[in-house]
JSON list of C-alpha atoms in Angstrom, two decimals:
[
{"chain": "A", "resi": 1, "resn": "UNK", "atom": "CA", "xyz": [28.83, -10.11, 23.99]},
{"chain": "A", "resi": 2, "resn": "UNK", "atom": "CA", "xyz": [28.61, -6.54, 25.39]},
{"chain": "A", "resi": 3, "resn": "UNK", "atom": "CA", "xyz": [27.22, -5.60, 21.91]},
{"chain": "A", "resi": 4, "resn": "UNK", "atom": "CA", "xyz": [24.02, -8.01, 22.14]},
{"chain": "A", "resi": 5, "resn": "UNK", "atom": "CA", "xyz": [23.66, -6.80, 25.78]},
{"chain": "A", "resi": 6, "resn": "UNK", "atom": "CA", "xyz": [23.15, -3.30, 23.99]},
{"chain": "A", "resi": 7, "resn": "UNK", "atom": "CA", "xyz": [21.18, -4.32, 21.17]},
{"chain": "A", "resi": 8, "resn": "UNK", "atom": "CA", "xyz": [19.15, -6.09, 23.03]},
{"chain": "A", "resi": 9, "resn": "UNK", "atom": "CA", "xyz": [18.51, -3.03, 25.81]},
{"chain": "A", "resi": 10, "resn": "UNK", "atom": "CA", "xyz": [18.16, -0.35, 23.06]},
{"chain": "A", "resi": 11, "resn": "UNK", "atom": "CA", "xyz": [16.17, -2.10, 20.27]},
{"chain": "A", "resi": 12, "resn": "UNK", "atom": "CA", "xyz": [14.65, -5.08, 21.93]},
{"chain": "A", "resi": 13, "resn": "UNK", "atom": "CA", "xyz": [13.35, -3.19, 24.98]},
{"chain": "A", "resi": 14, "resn": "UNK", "atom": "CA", "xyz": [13.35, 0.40, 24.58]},
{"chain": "A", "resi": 15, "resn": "UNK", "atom": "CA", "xyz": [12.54, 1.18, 21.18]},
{"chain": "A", "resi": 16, "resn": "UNK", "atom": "CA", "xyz": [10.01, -1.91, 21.15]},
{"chain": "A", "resi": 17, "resn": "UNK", "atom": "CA", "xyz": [8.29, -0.66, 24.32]},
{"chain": "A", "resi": 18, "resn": "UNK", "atom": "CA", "xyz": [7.90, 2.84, 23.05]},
{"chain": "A", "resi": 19, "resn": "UNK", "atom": "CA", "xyz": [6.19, 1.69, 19.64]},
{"chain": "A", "resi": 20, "resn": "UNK", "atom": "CA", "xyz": [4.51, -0.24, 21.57]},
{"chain": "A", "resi": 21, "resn": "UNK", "atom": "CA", "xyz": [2.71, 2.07, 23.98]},
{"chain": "A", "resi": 22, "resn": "UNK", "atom": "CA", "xyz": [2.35, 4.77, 20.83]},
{"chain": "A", "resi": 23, "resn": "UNK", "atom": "CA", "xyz": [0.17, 1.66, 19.27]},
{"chain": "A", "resi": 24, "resn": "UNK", "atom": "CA", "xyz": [-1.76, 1.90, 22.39]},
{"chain": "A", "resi": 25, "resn": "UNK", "atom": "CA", "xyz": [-2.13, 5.50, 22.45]},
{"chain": "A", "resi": 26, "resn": "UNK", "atom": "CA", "xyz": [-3.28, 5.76, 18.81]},
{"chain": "A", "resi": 27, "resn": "UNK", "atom": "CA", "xyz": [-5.66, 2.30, 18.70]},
{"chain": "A", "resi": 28, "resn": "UNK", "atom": "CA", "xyz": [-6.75, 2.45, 22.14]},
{"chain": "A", "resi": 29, "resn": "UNK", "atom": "CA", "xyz": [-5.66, -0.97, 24.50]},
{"chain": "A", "resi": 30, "resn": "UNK", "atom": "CA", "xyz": [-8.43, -3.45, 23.01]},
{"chain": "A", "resi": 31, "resn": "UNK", "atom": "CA", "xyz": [-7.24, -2.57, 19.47]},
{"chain": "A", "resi": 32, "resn": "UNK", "atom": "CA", "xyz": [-3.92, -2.50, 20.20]},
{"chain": "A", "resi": 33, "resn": "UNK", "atom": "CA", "xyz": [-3.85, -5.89, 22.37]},
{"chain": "A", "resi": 34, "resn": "UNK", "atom": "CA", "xyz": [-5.25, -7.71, 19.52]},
{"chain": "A", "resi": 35, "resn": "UNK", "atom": "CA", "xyz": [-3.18, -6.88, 16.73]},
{"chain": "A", "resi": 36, "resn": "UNK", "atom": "CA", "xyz": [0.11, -6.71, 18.35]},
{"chain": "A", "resi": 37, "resn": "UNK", "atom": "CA", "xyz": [-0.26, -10.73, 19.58]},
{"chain": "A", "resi": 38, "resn": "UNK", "atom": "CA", "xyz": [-1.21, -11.63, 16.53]},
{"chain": "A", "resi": 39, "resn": "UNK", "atom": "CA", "xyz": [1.62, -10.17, 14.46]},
{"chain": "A", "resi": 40, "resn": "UNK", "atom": "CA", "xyz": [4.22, -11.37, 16.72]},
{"chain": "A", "resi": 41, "resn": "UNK", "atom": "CA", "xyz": [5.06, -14.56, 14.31]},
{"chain": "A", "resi": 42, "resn": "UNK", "atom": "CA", "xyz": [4.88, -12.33, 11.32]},
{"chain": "A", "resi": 43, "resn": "UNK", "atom": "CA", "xyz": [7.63, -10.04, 13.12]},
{"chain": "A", "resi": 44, "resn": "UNK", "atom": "CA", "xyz": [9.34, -13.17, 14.74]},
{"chain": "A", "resi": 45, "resn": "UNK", "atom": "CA", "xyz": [9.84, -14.54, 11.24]},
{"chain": "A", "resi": 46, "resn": "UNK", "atom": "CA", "xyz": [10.80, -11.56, 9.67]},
{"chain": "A", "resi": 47, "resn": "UNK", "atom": "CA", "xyz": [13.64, -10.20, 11.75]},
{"chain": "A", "resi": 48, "resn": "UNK", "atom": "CA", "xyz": [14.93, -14.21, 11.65]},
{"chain": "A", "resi": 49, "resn": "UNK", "atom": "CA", "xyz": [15.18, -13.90, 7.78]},
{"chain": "A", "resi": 50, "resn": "UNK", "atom": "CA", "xyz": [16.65, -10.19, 7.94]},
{"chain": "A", "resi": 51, "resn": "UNK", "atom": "CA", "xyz": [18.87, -10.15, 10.87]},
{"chain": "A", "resi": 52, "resn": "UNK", "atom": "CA", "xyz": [19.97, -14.36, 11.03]},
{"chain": "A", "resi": 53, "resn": "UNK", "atom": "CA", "xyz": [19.50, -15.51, 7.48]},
{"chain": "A", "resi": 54, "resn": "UNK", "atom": "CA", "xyz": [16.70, -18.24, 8.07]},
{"chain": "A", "resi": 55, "resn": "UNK", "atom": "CA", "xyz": [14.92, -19.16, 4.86]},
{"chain": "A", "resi": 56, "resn": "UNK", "atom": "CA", "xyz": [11.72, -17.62, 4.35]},
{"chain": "A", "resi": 57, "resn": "UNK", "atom": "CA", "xyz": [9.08, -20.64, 3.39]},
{"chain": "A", "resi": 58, "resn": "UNK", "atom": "CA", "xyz": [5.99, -20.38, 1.42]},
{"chain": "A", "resi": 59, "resn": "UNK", "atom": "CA", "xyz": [4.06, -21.61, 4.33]},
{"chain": "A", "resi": 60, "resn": "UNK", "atom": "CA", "xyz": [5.36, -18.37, 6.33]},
{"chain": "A", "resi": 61, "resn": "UNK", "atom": "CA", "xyz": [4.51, -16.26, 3.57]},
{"chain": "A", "resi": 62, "resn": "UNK", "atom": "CA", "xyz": [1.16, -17.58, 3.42]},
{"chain": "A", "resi": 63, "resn": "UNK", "atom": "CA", "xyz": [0.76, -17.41, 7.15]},
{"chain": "A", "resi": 64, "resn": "UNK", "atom": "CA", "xyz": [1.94, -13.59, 7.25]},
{"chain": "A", "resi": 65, "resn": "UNK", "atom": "CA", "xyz": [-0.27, -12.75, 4.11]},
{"chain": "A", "resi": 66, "resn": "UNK", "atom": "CA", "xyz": [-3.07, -14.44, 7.00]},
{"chain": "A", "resi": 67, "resn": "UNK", "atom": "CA", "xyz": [-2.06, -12.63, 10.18]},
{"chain": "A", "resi": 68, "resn": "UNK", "atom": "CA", "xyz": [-2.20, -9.39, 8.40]},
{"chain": "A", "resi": 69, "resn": "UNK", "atom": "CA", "xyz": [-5.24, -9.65, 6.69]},
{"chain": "A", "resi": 70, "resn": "UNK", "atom": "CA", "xyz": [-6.71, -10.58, 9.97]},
{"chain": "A", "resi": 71, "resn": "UNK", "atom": "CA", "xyz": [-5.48, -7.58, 12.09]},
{"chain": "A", "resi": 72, "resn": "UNK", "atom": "CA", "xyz": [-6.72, -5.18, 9.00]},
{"chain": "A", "resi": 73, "resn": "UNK", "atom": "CA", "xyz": [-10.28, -6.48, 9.07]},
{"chain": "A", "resi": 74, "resn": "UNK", "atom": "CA", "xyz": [-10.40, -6.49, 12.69]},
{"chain": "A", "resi": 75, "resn": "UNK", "atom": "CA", "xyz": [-8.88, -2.99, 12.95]},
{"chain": "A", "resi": 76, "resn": "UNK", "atom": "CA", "xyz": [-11.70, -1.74, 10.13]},
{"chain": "A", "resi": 77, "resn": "UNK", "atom": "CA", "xyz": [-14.37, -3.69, 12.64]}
]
């Protein structure tokens, strides 16, 4: 127990909040706001299949391959 309590106070808060406010710093807030809600499935998803061993679908591959493609043409906008 006291090691989730640290991983989630090291990597789920503090490392997450400081990539998150360099994102903000480098995109600008608008930018940054955008992309970051929209890849929070892809990142969800991801860290289930690496860190609990859920099965990665098609359909979540194909939903990714969608969220990311999104946030790149927005970001070129």
């Amino acid at each position: 127990m006291v090691l989730s309590v640290v991983y989630l106070g090291v990597l789920g808060t503090s490392v997450a909040f400081v990539w998150y406010y360099q994102a903000v710093q480098r995109l600008g807030a608008a930018a940054h706001g955008d992309a970051s809600t929209n890849l929070v499935p892809v990142f969800g998803a991801s860290f289930g299949v690496l860190l609990l061993g859920e099965p990665l679908l098609p359909s979540m591959l194909v939903g990714g391959v969608i969220a990311v493609a999104g946030v790149m043409l927005v970001s070129k906008a």
